[in-house]
Structures are given as C-alpha cells and as structure tokens.
JSON list of C-alpha atoms in Angstrom, two decimals:
[
{"chain": "A", "resi": 1, "resn": "CYS", "atom": "CA", "xyz": [-53.85, 56.65, -65.87]},
{"chain": "A", "resi": 2, "resn": "THR", "atom": "CA", "xyz": [-52.19, 56.88, -69.19]},
{"chain": "A", "resi": 3, "resn": "PHE", "atom": "CA", "xyz": [-49.08, 56.06, -71.12]},
{"chain": "A", "resi": 4, "resn": "ALA", "atom": "CA", "xyz": [-46.78, 58.42, -73.00]},
{"chain": "A", "resi": 5, "resn": "ASP", "atom": "CA", "xyz": [-48.88, 57.87, -76.15]},
{"chain": "A", "resi": 6, "resn": "GLY", "atom": "CA", "xyz": [-51.88, 59.32, -74.29]},
{"chain": "A", "resi": 7, "resn": "LYS", "atom": "CA", "xyz": [-53.78, 55.82, -74.54]},
{"chain": "A", "resi": 8, "resn": "LEU", "atom": "CA", "xyz": [-55.08, 53.79, -71.70]},
{"chain": "A", "resi": 9, "resn": "ASN", "atom": "CA", "xyz": [-54.10, 50.19, -72.47]},
{"chain": "A", "resi": 10, "resn": "ASN", "atom": "CA", "xyz": [-55.26, 46.91, -70.90]},
{"chain": "A", "resi": 11, "resn": "ARG", "atom": "CA", "xyz": [-52.47, 46.69, -68.36]},
{"chain": "A", "resi": 12, "resn": "ALA", "atom": "CA", "xyz": [-53.12, 50.38, -67.15]},
{"chain": "A", "resi": 13, "resn": "GLU", "atom": "CA", "xyz": [-56.88, 49.61, -66.88]},
{"chain": "A", "resi": 14, "resn": "HIS", "atom": "CA", "xyz": [-56.20, 46.61, -64.71]},
{"chain": "A", "resi": 15, "resn": "ILE", "atom": "CA", "xyz": [-53.71, 48.52, -62.39]},
{"chain": "A", "resi": 16, "resn": "PHE", "atom": "CA", "xyz": [-56.24, 51.43, -62.03]},
{"chain": "A", "resi": 17, "resn": "GLU", "atom": "CA", "xyz": [-59.12, 48.98, -61.17]},
{"chain": "A", "resi": 18, "resn": "SER", "atom": "CA", "xyz": [-56.98, 47.33, -58.56]},
{"chain": "A", "resi": 19, "resn": "PHE", "atom": "CA", "xyz": [-55.95, 50.69, -56.98]},
{"chain": "A", "resi": 20, "resn": "PHE", "atom": "CA", "xyz": [-59.49, 51.82, -57.05]},
{"chain": "A", "resi": 21, "resn": "HIS", "atom": "CA", "xyz": [-60.47, 48.90, -54.86]},
{"chain": "A", "resi": 22, "resn": "ILE", "atom": "CA", "xyz": [-57.79, 50.01, -52.45]},
{"chain": "A", "resi": 23, "resn": "ALA", "atom": "CA", "xyz": [-59.19, 53.65, -52.44]},
{"chain": "A", "resi": 24, "resn": "ILE", "atom": "CA", "xyz": [-62.63, 52.20, -51.42]},
{"chain": "A", "resi": 25, "resn": "ILE", "atom": "CA", "xyz": [-61.13, 50.25, -48.58]},
{"chain": "A", "resi": 26, "resn": "ILE", "atom": "CA", "xyz": [-59.35, 53.39, -47.43]},
{"chain": "A", "resi": 27, "resn": "ALA", "atom": "CA", "xyz": [-62.54, 55.24, -47.59]},
{"chain": "A", "resi": 28, "resn": "VAL", "atom": "CA", "xyz": [-64.53, 52.61, -45.55]},
{"chain": "A", "resi": 29, "resn": "ILE", "atom": "CA", "xyz": [-61.97, 51.98, -42.81]},
{"chain": "A", "resi": 30, "resn": "PRO", "atom": "CA", "xyz": [-62.47, 55.26, -41.02]},
{"chain": "A", "resi": 31, "resn": "THR", "atom": "CA", "xyz": [-66.27, 55.00, -40.93]},
{"chain": "A", "resi": 32, "resn": "THR", "atom": "CA", "xyz": [-66.33, 51.51, -39.25]},
{"chain": "A", "resi": 33, "resn": "PRO", "atom": "CA", "xyz": [-65.09, 52.50, -35.80]},
{"chain": "A", "resi": 34, "resn": "ILE", "atom": "CA", "xyz": [-67.28, 55.70, -35.88]},
{"chain": "A", "resi": 35, "resn": "ILE", "atom": "CA", "xyz": [-70.50, 53.88, -36.59]},
{"chain": "A", "resi": 36, "resn": "GLY", "atom": "CA", "xyz": [-70.01, 50.71, -34.73]},
{"chain": "A", "resi": 37, "resn": "TRP", "atom": "CA", "xyz": [-67.38, 51.13, -31.85]},
{"chain": "A", "resi": 38, "resn": "TYR", "atom": "CA", "xyz": [-67.78, 54.71, -30.68]},
{"chain": "A", "resi": 39, "resn": "ARG", "atom": "CA", "xyz": [-70.60, 56.98, -29.60]},
{"chain": "A", "resi": 40, "resn": "ILE", "atom": "CA", "xyz": [-69.72, 60.43, -30.78]},
{"chain": "A", "resi": 41, "resn": "PRO", "atom": "CA", "xyz": [-71.75, 63.01, -28.95]},
{"chain": "A", "resi": 42, "resn": "PRO", "atom": "CA", "xyz": [-73.87, 65.25, -31.18]},
{"chain": "A", "resi": 43, "resn": "LEU", "atom": "CA", "xyz": [-72.04, 68.48, -32.06]},
{"chain": "A", "resi": 44, "resn": "PHE", "atom": "CA", "xyz": [-73.85, 71.44, -33.60]},
{"chain": "A", "resi": 45, "resn": "GLY", "atom": "CA", "xyz": [-76.92, 69.29, -33.80]},
{"chain": "A", "resi": 46, "resn": "LEU", "atom": "CA", "xyz": [-75.10, 66.75, -36.13]},
{"chain": "A", "resi": 47, "resn": "ASN", "atom": "CA", "xyz": [-74.96, 63.16, -35.05]},
{"chain": "A", "resi": 48, "resn": "SER", "atom": "CA", "xyz": [-72.23, 60.44, -35.65]},
{"chain": "A", "resi": 49, "resn": "ILE", "atom": "CA", "xyz": [-73.64, 59.35, -38.95]},
{"chain": "A", "resi": 50, "resn": "PHE", "atom": "CA", "xyz": [-72.85, 62.86, -40.43]},
{"chain": "A", "resi": 51, "resn": "TYR", "atom": "CA", "xyz": [-69.28, 62.49, -39.27]},
{"chain": "A", "resi": 52, "resn": "SER", "atom": "CA", "xyz": [-69.15, 58.90, -40.82]},
{"chain": "A", "resi": 53, "resn": "VAL", "atom": "CA", "xyz": [-70.32, 60.31, -44.17]},
{"chain": "A", "resi": 54, "resn": "ILE", "atom": "CA", "xyz": [-67.57, 63.03, -43.94]},
{"chain": "A", "resi": 55, "resn": "GLY", "atom": "CA", "xyz": [-65.03, 60.45, -43.02]},
{"chain": "A", "resi": 56, "resn": "ALA", "atom": "CA", "xyz": [-65.93, 58.33, -46.05]},
{"chain": "A", "resi": 57, "resn": "ILE", "atom": "CA", "xyz": [-65.73, 61.33, -48.35]},
{"chain": "A", "resi": 58, "resn": "LEU", "atom": "CA", "xyz": [-62.31, 62.36, -46.89]},
{"chain": "A", "resi": 59, "resn": "GLY", "atom": "CA", "xyz": [-61.10, 58.70, -46.99]},
{"chain": "A", "resi": 60, "resn": "LEU", "atom": "CA", "xyz": [-62.42, 58.28, -50.68]},
{"chain": "A", "resi": 61, "resn": "GLY", "atom": "CA", "xyz": [-60.60, 61.48, -51.66]},
{"chain": "A", "resi": 62, "resn": "ILE", "atom": "CA", "xyz": [-57.32, 60.51, -50.11]},
{"chain": "A", "resi": 63, "resn": "GLY", "atom": "CA", "xyz": [-57.67, 56.92, -51.68]},
{"chain": "A", "resi": 64, "resn": "ILE", "atom": "CA", "xyz": [-58.18, 58.37, -55.04]},
{"chain": "A", "resi": 65, "resn": "MET", "atom": "CA", "xyz": [-55.29, 60.76, -54.77]},
{"chain": "A", "resi": 66, "resn": "THR", "atom": "CA", "xyz": [-53.20, 57.93, -53.62]},
{"chain": "A", "resi": 67, "resn": "THR", "atom": "CA", "xyz": [-54.45, 55.71, -56.38]},
{"chain": "A", "resi": 68, "resn": "ARG", "atom": "CA", "xyz": [-53.77, 58.33, -58.99]},
{"chain": "A", "resi": 69, "resn": "THR", "atom": "CA", "xyz": [-50.20, 58.81, -57.85]},
{"chain": "A", "resi": 70, "resn": "LEU", "atom": "CA", "xyz": [-49.46, 55.19, -57.69]},
{"chain": "A", "resi": 71, "resn": "CYS", "atom": "CA", "xyz": [-51.07, 54.60, -61.14]},
{"chain": "A", "resi": 72, "resn": "ASN", "atom": "CA", "xyz": [-48.81, 57.42, -62.58]},
{"chain": "A", "resi": 73, "resn": "ILE", "atom": "CA", "xyz": [-45.71, 55.88, -61.11]},
{"chain": "A", "resi": 74, "resn": "THR", "atom": "CA", "xyz": [-46.56, 52.49, -62.52]},
{"chain": "A", "resi": 75, "resn": "GLY", "atom": "CA", "xyz": [-47.50, 53.94, -65.85]},
{"chain": "A", "resi": 76, "resn": "ASP", "atom": "CA", "xyz": [-44.10, 55.65, -66.05]},
{"chain": "A", "resi": 77, "resn": "LEU", "atom": "CA", "xyz": [-42.29, 52.34, -65.22]},
{"chain": "A", "resi": 78, "resn": "LEU", "atom": "CA", "xyz": [-44.33, 50.51, -67.93]},
{"chain": "A", "resi": 79, "resn": "ASN", "atom": "CA", "xyz": [-43.58, 53.33, -70.35]},
{"chain": "A", "resi": 80, "resn": "LYS", "atom": "CA", "xyz": [-39.77, 52.90, -69.69]},
{"chain": "A", "resi": 81, "resn": "LYS", "atom": "CA", "xyz": [-40.17, 49.12, -70.10]},
{"chain": "A", "resi": 82, "resn": "ASN", "atom": "CA", "xyz": [-42.17, 49.55, -73.26]},
{"chain": "A", "resi": 83, "resn": "ASN", "atom": "CA", "xyz": [-39.48, 51.97, -74.62]},
{"chain": "A", "resi": 84, "resn": "SER", "atom": "CA", "xyz": [-36.67, 49.60, -73.90]},
{"chain": "A", "resi": 85, "resn": "TYR", "atom": "CA", "xyz": [-38.64, 46.96, -75.80]},
{"chain": "A", "resi": 86, "resn": "ASP", "atom": "CA", "xyz": [-39.04, 49.42, -78.81]},
{"chain": "A", "resi": 87, "resn": "GLU", "atom": "CA", "xyz": [-35.35, 50.20, -78.67]},
{"chain": "A", "resi": 88, "resn": "LEU", "atom": "CA", "xyz": [-34.59, 46.41, -78.76]},
{"chain": "A", "resi": 89, "resn": "ASP", "atom": "CA", "xyz": [-36.97, 45.77, -81.72]},
{"chain": "A", "resi": 90, "resn": "LYS", "atom": "CA", "xyz": [-35.21, 48.72, -83.68]},
{"chain": "A", "resi": 91, "resn": "LEU", "atom": "CA", "xyz": [-31.85, 47.23, -82.76]},
{"chain": "A", "resi": 92, "resn": "ILE", "atom": "CA", "xyz": [-32.93, 43.65, -83.96]},
{"chain": "A", "resi": 93, "resn": "GLU", "atom": "CA", "xyz": [-34.32, 45.26, -87.20]},
{"chain": "A", "resi": 94, "resn": "ALA", "atom": "CA", "xyz": [-31.05, 47.11, -87.92]},
{"chain": "A", "resi": 95, "resn": "ALA", "atom": "CA", "xyz": [-29.14, 44.00, -87.21]},
{"chain": "A", "resi": 96, "resn": "GLY", "atom": "CA", "xyz": [-31.32, 42.14, -89.72]},
{"chain": "A", "resi": 97, "resn": "ASN", "atom": "CA", "xyz": [-30.65, 44.91, -92.29]},
{"chain": "A", "resi": 98, "resn": "GLY", "atom": "CA", "xyz": [-26.86, 44.49, -91.93]},
{"chain": "A", "resi": 99, "resn": "ASP", "atom": "CA", "xyz": [-25.87, 47.04, -89.32]},
{"chain": "A", "resi": 100, "resn": "VAL", "atom": "CA", "xyz": [-22.72, 45.46, -87.94]},
{"chain": "A", "resi": 101, "resn": "LYS", "atom": "CA", "xyz": [-22.77, 47.78, -84.93]},
{"chain": "A", "resi": 102, "resn": "ALA", "atom": "CA", "xyz": [-26.34, 46.59, -84.08]},
{"chain": "A", "resi": 103, "resn": "GLN", "atom": "CA", "xyz": [-25.25, 42.91, -84.70]},
{"chain": "A", "resi": 104, "resn": "ARG", "atom": "CA", "xyz": [-22.23, 43.36, -82.20]},
{"chain": "A", "resi": 105, "resn": "THR", "atom": "CA", "xyz": [-24.60, 45.16, -79.65]},
{"chain": "A", "resi": 106, "resn": "ILE", "atom": "CA", "xyz": [-26.98, 42.36, -79.64]},
{"chain": "A", "resi": 107, "resn": "ALA", "atom": "CA", "xyz": [-24.12, 39.86, -79.02]},
{"chain": "A", "resi": 108, "resn": "GLU", "atom": "CA", "xyz": [-22.88, 41.95, -76.24]},
{"chain": "A", "resi": 109, "resn": "LEU", "atom": "CA", "xyz": [-26.38, 42.03, -74.72]},
{"chain": "A", "resi": 110, "resn": "PHE", "atom": "CA", "xyz": [-26.53, 38.06, -74.80]},
{"chain": "A", "resi": 111, "resn": "LEU", "atom": "CA", "xyz": [-22.99, 37.96, -73.19]},
{"chain": "A", "resi": 112, "resn": "GLN", "atom": "CA", "xyz": [-24.32, 40.45, -70.35]},
{"chain": "A", "resi": 113, "resn": "GLY", "atom": "CA", "xyz": [-27.48, 38.82, -69.70]},
{"chain": "A", "resi": 114, "resn": "GLU", "atom": "CA", "xyz": [-29.29, 41.87, -68.51]},
{"chain": "A", "resi": 115, "resn": "THR", "atom": "CA", "xyz": [-31.49, 43.24, -71.37]},
{"chain": "A", "resi": 116, "resn": "LEU", "atom": "CA", "xyz": [-31.59, 39.79, -72.99]},
{"chain": "A", "resi": 117, "resn": "PRO", "atom": "CA", "xyz": [-31.18, 36.38, -71.34]},
{"chain": "A", "resi": 118, "resn": "LYS", "atom": "CA", "xyz": [-27.61, 35.28, -71.13]},
{"chain": "A", "resi": 119, "resn": "ASP", "atom": "CA", "xyz": [-26.86, 33.00, -74.00]},
{"chain": "A", "resi": 120, "resn": "LEU", "atom": "CA", "xyz": [-23.18, 32.54, -74.98]},
{"chain": "A", "resi": 121, "resn": "GLU", "atom": "CA", "xyz": [-24.13, 30.46, -78.17]},
{"chain": "A", "resi": 122, "resn": "LYS", "atom": "CA", "xyz": [-26.27, 33.25, -79.51]},
{"chain": "A", "resi": 123, "resn": "ALA", "atom": "CA", "xyz": [-23.67, 35.76, -78.48]},
{"chain": "A", "resi": 124, "resn": "VAL", "atom": "CA", "xyz": [-20.95, 34.02, -80.53]},
{"chain": "A", "resi": 125, "resn": "THR", "atom": "CA", "xyz": [-23.30, 33.54, -83.44]},
{"chain": "A", "resi": 126, "resn": "TRP", "atom": "CA", "xyz": [-24.13, 37.45, -83.59]},
{"chain": "A", "resi": 127, "resn": "LEU", "atom": "CA", "xyz": [-20.46, 38.16, -83.23]},
{"chain": "A", "resi": 128, "resn": "LYS", "atom": "CA", "xyz": [-19.55, 36.00, -86.15]},
{"chain": "A", "resi": 129, "resn": "ILE", "atom": "CA", "xyz": [-22.24, 37.65, -88.05]},
{"chain": "A", "resi": 130, "resn": "ALA", "atom": "CA", "xyz": [-20.73, 41.11, -87.40]},
{"chain": "A", "resi": 131, "resn": "ALA", "atom": "CA", "xyz": [-17.20, 39.98, -87.81]},
{"chain": "A", "resi": 132, "resn": "ASN", "atom": "CA", "xyz": [-17.81, 38.55, -91.19]},
{"chain": "A", "resi": 133, "resn": "ASN", "atom": "CA", "xyz": [-19.42, 41.65, -92.18]},
{"chain": "A", "resi": 134, "resn": "GLY", "atom": "CA", "xyz": [-16.27, 43.52, -91.34]},
{"chain": "A", "resi": 135, "resn": "ASP", "atom": "CA", "xyz": [-16.69, 44.64, -87.82]},
{"chain": "A", "resi": 136, "resn": "VAL", "atom": "CA", "xyz": [-13.11, 44.82, -86.36]},
{"chain": "A", "resi": 137, "resn": "GLU", "atom": "CA", "xyz": [-14.35, 45.07, -82.69]},
{"chain": "A", "resi": 138, "resn": "ALA", "atom": "CA", "xyz": [-16.30, 41.96, -83.13]},
{"chain": "A", "resi": 139, "resn": "GLN", "atom": "CA", "xyz": [-13.31, 40.21, -84.76]},
{"chain": "A", "resi": 140, "resn": "SER", "atom": "CA", "xyz": [-11.08, 41.23, -82.01]},
{"chain": "A", "resi": 141, "resn": "ILE", "atom": "CA", "xyz": [-13.57, 40.01, -79.33]},
{"chain": "A", "resi": 142, "resn": "LEU", "atom": "CA", "xyz": [-13.84, 36.66, -81.08]},
{"chain": "A", "resi": 143, "resn": "ALA", "atom": "CA", "xyz": [-10.04, 36.39, -81.23]},
{"chain": "A", "resi": 144, "resn": "ASN", "atom": "CA", "xyz": [-9.66, 37.07, -77.56]},
{"chain": "A", "resi": 145, "resn": "MET", "atom": "CA", "xyz": [-12.41, 34.61, -76.67]},
{"chain": "A", "resi": 146, "resn": "TYR", "atom": "CA", "xyz": [-10.91, 31.78, -78.65]},
{"chain": "A", "resi": 147, "resn": "ILE", "atom": "CA", "xyz": [-7.35, 32.43, -77.64]},
{"chain": "A", "resi": 148, "resn": "ILE", "atom": "CA", "xyz": [-8.10, 32.65, -73.93]},
{"chain": "A", "resi": 149, "resn": "GLY", "atom": "CA", "xyz": [-10.84, 30.06, -73.84]},
{"chain": "A", "resi": 150, "resn": "LYS", "atom": "CA", "xyz": [-12.82, 31.92, -71.18]},
{"chain": "A", "resi": 151, "resn": "THR", "atom": "CA", "xyz": [-16.39, 31.85, -72.66]},
{"chain": "A", "resi": 152, "resn": "VAL", "atom": "CA", "xyz": [-15.88, 29.41, -75.39]},
{"chain": "A", "resi": 153, "resn": "THR", "atom": "CA", "xyz": [-13.68, 26.27, -75.81]},
{"chain": "A", "resi": 154, "resn": "ARG", "atom": "CA", "xyz": [-10.05, 27.35, -76.32]},
{"chain": "A", "resi": 155, "resn": "ASP", "atom": "CA", "xyz": [-9.24, 27.17, -80.14]},
{"chain": "A", "resi": 156, "resn": "MET", "atom": "CA", "xyz": [-5.93, 28.74, -81.11]},
{"chain": "A", "resi": 157, "resn": "ASP", "atom": "CA", "xyz": [-6.56, 28.25, -84.92]},
{"chain": "A", "resi": 158, "resn": "ALA", "atom": "CA", "xyz": [-9.91, 30.04, -84.59]},
{"chain": "A", "resi": 159, "resn": "GLY", "atom": "CA", "xyz": [-8.19, 32.81, -82.48]},
{"chain": "A", "resi": 160, "resn": "ILE", "atom": "CA", "xyz": [-5.49, 33.35, -85.06]},
{"chain": "A", "resi": 161, "resn": "LYS", "atom": "CA", "xyz": [-8.04, 33.21, -87.88]},
{"chain": "A", "resi": 162, "resn": "TRP", "atom": "CA", "xyz": [-10.09, 36.13, -86.31]},
{"chain": "A", "resi": 163, "resn": "LEU", "atom": "CA", "xyz": [-6.78, 37.95, -85.42]},
{"chain": "A", "resi": 164, "resn": "LYS", "atom": "CA", "xyz": [-5.70, 37.86, -89.04]},
{"chain": "A", "resi": 165, "resn": "MET", "atom": "CA", "xyz": [-9.11, 39.07, -90.19]},
{"chain": "A", "resi": 166, "resn": "ALA", "atom": "CA", "xyz": [-8.93, 41.99, -87.69]},
{"chain": "A", "resi": 167, "resn": "ALA", "atom": "CA", "xyz": [-5.57, 42.80, -88.94]},
{"chain": "A", "resi": 168, "resn": "GLY", "atom": "CA", "xyz": [-6.66, 42.76, -92.55]},
{"chain": "A", "resi": 169, "resn": "TYR", "atom": "CA", "xyz": [-9.36, 45.27, -91.44]},
{"chain": "A", "resi": 170, "resn": "GLY", "atom": "CA", "xyz": [-6.84, 47.64, -90.10]},
{"chain": "A", "resi": 171, "resn": "ALA", "atom": "CA", "xyz": [-6.55, 46.62, -86.30]},
{"chain": "A", "resi": 172, "resn": "ASP", "atom": "CA", "xyz": [-2.83, 47.29, -85.81]},
{"chain": "A", "resi": 173, "resn": "ASN", "atom": "CA", "xyz": [-2.63, 45.79, -82.50]},
{"chain": "A", "resi": 174, "resn": "ALA", "atom": "CA", "xyz": [-3.86, 42.67, -83.87]},
{"chain": "A", "resi": 175, "resn": "TYR", "atom": "CA", "xyz": [-0.51, 42.54, -85.91]},
{"chain": "A", "resi": 176, "resn": "ASP", "atom": "CA", "xyz": [1.28, 43.21, -82.66]},
{"chain": "A", "resi": 177, "resn": "ILE", "atom": "CA", "xyz": [-0.25, 40.27, -80.94]},
{"chain": "A", "resi": 178, "resn": "LEU", "atom": "CA", "xyz": [0.28, 37.99, -84.12]},
{"chain": "A", "resi": 179, "resn": "ALA", "atom": "CA", "xyz": [3.94, 39.08, -84.13]},
{"chain": "A", "resi": 180, "resn": "SER", "atom": "CA", "xyz": [4.39, 37.71, -80.55]},
{"chain": "A", "resi": 181, "resn": "MET", "atom": "CA", "xyz": [2.45, 34.49, -81.25]},
{"chain": "A", "resi": 182, "resn": "TYR", "atom": "CA", "xyz": [4.68, 33.74, -84.42]},
{"chain": "A", "resi": 183, "resn": "ALA", "atom": "CA", "xyz": [7.83, 34.96, -82.58]},
{"chain": "A", "resi": 184, "resn": "PHE", "atom": "CA", "xyz": [7.27, 32.48, -79.62]},
{"chain": "A", "resi": 185, "resn": "GLY", "atom": "CA", "xyz": [5.36, 29.72, -81.26]},
{"chain": "A", "resi": 186, "resn": "GLN", "atom": "CA", "xyz": [2.12, 30.46, -79.16]},
{"chain": "A", "resi": 187, "resn": "GLY", "atom": "CA", "xyz": [-0.76, 28.50, -80.69]},
{"chain": "A", "resi": 188, "resn": "THR", "atom": "CA", "xyz": [1.03, 28.24, -83.99]},
{"chain": "A", "resi": 189, "resn": "ALA", "atom": "CA", "xyz": [4.29, 27.10, -85.32]},
{"chain": "A", "resi": 190, "resn": "GLN", "atom": "CA", "xyz": [7.19, 29.30, -84.67]},
{"chain": "A", "resi": 191, "resn": "ASN", "atom": "CA", "xyz": [7.84, 31.64, -87.61]},
{"chain": "A", "resi": 192, "resn": "PRO", "atom": "CA", "xyz": [10.31, 34.40, -87.05]},
{"chain": "A", "resi": 193, "resn": "THR", "atom": "CA", "xyz": [9.80, 35.81, -90.65]},
{"chain": "A", "resi": 194, "resn": "GLU", "atom": "CA", "xyz": [6.05, 36.17, -90.11]},
{"chain": "A", "resi": 195, "resn": "ALA", "atom": "CA", "xyz": [6.73, 37.62, -86.69]},
{"chain": "A", "resi": 196, "resn": "PHE", "atom": "CA", "xyz": [8.95, 40.33, -88.21]},
{"chain": "A", "resi": 197, "resn": "LYS", "atom": "CA", "xyz": [6.43, 41.10, -90.96]},
{"chain": "A", "resi": 198, "resn": "CYS", "atom": "CA", "xyz": [3.49, 41.53, -88.45]},
{"chain": "A", "resi": 199, "resn": "ALA", "atom": "CA", "xyz": [5.72, 43.45, -86.13]},
{"chain": "A", "resi": 200, "resn": "LYS", "atom": "CA", "xyz": [6.87, 45.81, -88.81]},
{"chain": "A", "resi": 201, "resn": "ILE", "atom": "CA", "xyz": [3.40, 46.57, -89.99]},
{"chain": "A", "resi": 202, "resn": "ALA", "atom": "CA", "xyz": [2.25, 47.33, -86.43]},
{"chain": "A", "resi": 203, "resn": "ALA", "atom": "CA", "xyz": [5.29, 49.47, -85.72]},
{"chain": "A", "resi": 204, "resn": "ASP", "atom": "CA", "xyz": [4.78, 51.51, -88.99]},
{"chain": "A", "resi": 205, "resn": "ASN", "atom": "CA", "xyz": [1.32, 52.25, -87.71]},
{"chain": "A", "resi": 206, "resn": "GLY", "atom": "CA", "xyz": [2.50, 53.57, -84.29]},
{"chain": "A", "resi": 207, "resn": "ILE", "atom": "CA", "xyz": [2.29, 50.53, -82.10]},
{"chain": "A", "resi": 208, "resn": "ILE", "atom": "CA", "xyz": [4.81, 51.14, -79.40]},
{"chain": "A", "resi": 209, "resn": "THR", "atom": "CA", "xyz": [5.48, 47.62, -78.27]},
{"chain": "A", "resi": 210, "resn": "SER", "atom": "CA", "xyz": [6.16, 46.62, -81.92]},
{"chain": "A", "resi": 211, "resn": "TYR", "atom": "CA", "xyz": [8.93, 49.33, -82.16]},
{"chain": "A", "resi": 212, "resn": "PHE", "atom": "CA", "xyz": [10.70, 47.28, -79.53]},
{"chain": "A", "resi": 213, "resn": "LYS", "atom": "CA", "xyz": [9.99, 43.88, -81.35]},
{"chain": "A", "resi": 214, "resn": "VAL", "atom": "CA", "xyz": [11.27, 45.29, -84.62]},
{"chain": "A", "resi": 215, "resn": "ALA", "atom": "CA", "xyz": [14.37, 46.85, -83.07]},
{"chain": "A", "resi": 216, "resn": "THR", "atom": "CA", "xyz": [15.14, 43.48, -81.13]},
{"chain": "A", "resi": 217, "resn": "MET", "atom": "CA", "xyz": [14.66, 41.39, -84.37]},
{"chain": "A", "resi": 218, "resn": "TYR", "atom": "CA", "xyz": [16.97, 43.69, -86.39]},
{"chain": "A", "resi": 219, "resn": "ASN", "atom": "CA", "xyz": [19.50, 43.58, -83.51]},
{"chain": "A", "resi": 220, "resn": "ASN", "atom": "CA", "xyz": [19.47, 39.82, -83.25]},
{"chain": "A", "resi": 221, "resn": "GLY", "atom": "CA", "xyz": [18.75, 38.97, -86.84]},
{"chain": "A", "resi": 222, "resn": "ASP", "atom": "CA", "xyz": [15.59, 37.11, -85.96]},
{"chain": "A", "resi": 223, "resn": "GLY", "atom": "CA", "xyz": [13.33, 36.79, -89.05]},
{"chain": "A", "resi": 224, "resn": "VAL", "atom": "CA", "xyz": [15.27, 39.50, -90.87]},
{"chain": "A", "resi": 225, "resn": "GLU", "atom": "CA", "xyz": [18.84, 40.18, -91.80]},
{"chain": "A", "resi": 226, "resn": "GLN", "atom": "CA", "xyz": [20.67, 41.63, -88.98]},
{"chain": "A", "resi": 227, "resn": "ASN", "atom": "CA", "xyz": [21.06, 45.29, -89.25]},
{"chain": "A", "resi": 228, "resn": "TYR", "atom": "CA", "xyz": [22.26, 47.36, -86.33]},
{"chain": "A", "resi": 229, "resn": "ARG", "atom": "CA", "xyz": [21.38, 50.71, -88.14]},
{"chain": "A", "resi": 230, "resn": "GLU", "atom": "CA", "xyz": [17.70, 49.74, -88.28]},
{"chain": "A", "resi": 231, "resn": "ALA", "atom": "CA", "xyz": [17.88, 48.42, -84.73]},
{"chain": "A", "resi": 232, "resn": "TYR", "atom": "CA", "xyz": [19.06, 51.82, -83.58]},
{"chain": "A", "resi": 233, "resn": "LYS", "atom": "CA", "xyz": [16.34, 53.54, -85.44]},
{"chain": "A", "resi": 234, "resn": "GLY", "atom": "CA", "xyz": [13.87, 51.34, -83.63]},
{"chain": "A", "resi": 235, "resn": "ILE", "atom": "CA", "xyz": [15.54, 52.30, -80.38]},
{"chain": "A", "resi": 236, "resn": "LYS", "atom": "CA", "xyz": [15.19, 56.02, -81.07]},
{"chain": "A", "resi": 237, "resn": "ASN", "atom": "CA", "xyz": [11.48, 55.50, -81.77]},
{"chain": "A", "resi": 238, "resn": "ILE", "atom": "CA", "xyz": [11.09, 53.87, -78.38]},
{"chain": "A", "resi": 239, "resn": "SER", "atom": "CA", "xyz": [13.21, 56.33, -76.40]},
{"chain": "A", "resi": 240, "resn": "PRO", "atom": "CA", "xyz": [14.32, 59.35, -78.28]},
{"chain": "A", "resi": 241, "resn": "SER", "atom": "CA", "xyz": [16.14, 60.82, -75.25]},
{"chain": "A", "resi": 242, "resn": "GLY", "atom": "CA", "xyz": [17.93, 57.79, -73.74]},
{"chain": "A", "resi": 243, "resn": "PRO", "atom": "CA", "xyz": [19.44, 54.30, -74.25]},
{"chain": "A", "resi": 244, "resn": "VAL", "atom": "CA", "xyz": [17.39, 51.14, -74.26]},
{"chain": "A", "resi": 245, "resn": "CYS", "atom": "CA", "xyz": [18.83, 47.87, -73.68]},
{"chain": "A", "resi": 246, "resn": "LEU", "atom": "CA", "xyz": [17.80, 45.15, -76.22]},
{"chain": "A", "resi": 247, "resn": "PRO", "atom": "CA", "xyz": [17.85, 41.49, -75.35]}
]
C-alpha cells in the first residue's frame, strides 16, 4: 500500500494493519460454522477439517485482495489530499515572494471557505496586500466589497479609494463607476466636472455606458461646456445606425 512517491508512510501502515485484521476475520468466519455447527459428511475420504482449512485459505485470499483494493483506494485519496496541501504550500510561498495572483487567490480561498477555513478578516488582509502590489482585480473586489457593504462594513470612502486605485492601474470600468458616483453624489460630494473627466476616460477606452454619459453631459452642459456637436459624436458611437434620445 504505497503513495505516489513509492514510500509507505505511517498513515498507510496503520491503514494496511487495520485492513489486514479485517482480512483475518473474513478468513475465520467461514470456518466457524463448518467446524462447530455442521457435520459435513466425508467426501473422497476428506473430513470437515480439510474443508475448514480450504475455507480459511479462500477467505484469507479474498480478505487480502479486498484489503489491497481498499488500501489502494485510501492511498489514492490521501495522495490527492497531500497534493492539495503541496499546492497550497507552493501558493503560500509564491504569495510570500510577492506573486500578486497568488496573494489574491489565497484571499479568495479564505472567502470561499472550502480549501481554507472561511475567514473574512484574513481574506481582506490578503486582498489589500495584492491590491497594494498593483493587482487590479483585488482592487476592484475591495471597492465592490466596501461600496456594497456585504462582507465588510460599508465604507464609501474606502470603496472610492480602491476604485481610484483600480482606475489608475487601467481598469476602465472603474472610471465608468466613478463617473456615476460623482454625477449623482453617491458616497461622495456631487462633482459634475470629475464625473465628466472619468466618463471621458472610460469612453475613450471603449466603455459603452460611458459613451452615453459623455454624450448626455455634452448635450446638457453638465461638468463641461455645452456642445451639441460632441454630443452627436457620442450618440453615433452608441448607435451608428439609428437615433438615440438623450435625457
């Protein structure tokens, strides 16, 4: 009963020993009724003791084969568990060496509570480590967590902080969200000028919803000088083949 590395470790030895005891029981059970409870007539000059011995040998063989199968199955399961521990050790080592993807993955494992025990505090800690090391996904996850307040206490200032950081690292959808927050004063003071700046950056990078924001702001003169020509350009970006009604 061996593991993938070909070595029989202590756990495997204990398992094999337990299963071997089962094999002995399987071997003895068929002999008991033959010796004690029944009188088997002699056959070909052989008495019941002979049949008891044969039964014991067959029972032992079946028991050993069953044991071996069970042991192999258990060994495979333990191998998989050991491999998962090895992968986790490598992940932790990579995270300690500054791998932001590994750091974010550990945070997600703490959030999920499957491979690692669920721990929101540790999850947030690892997300912040990854976010401060420039991981845009971690920054976006933190922003979402703090703005919604689902897994942490709601903190709009913290949410905007992480959104701005994600935007600074190239998350164009973060600019789009910031534009809405500044435009409507959600979690921050209403600031049409900042709303337009954020929407324009997102629109210039292909965020469709920001095309509409920019066109609307040019049309209404919100946060930017009113300019119907620019508004029309924005409309064409949204719908090249048909009219769009702006609020």
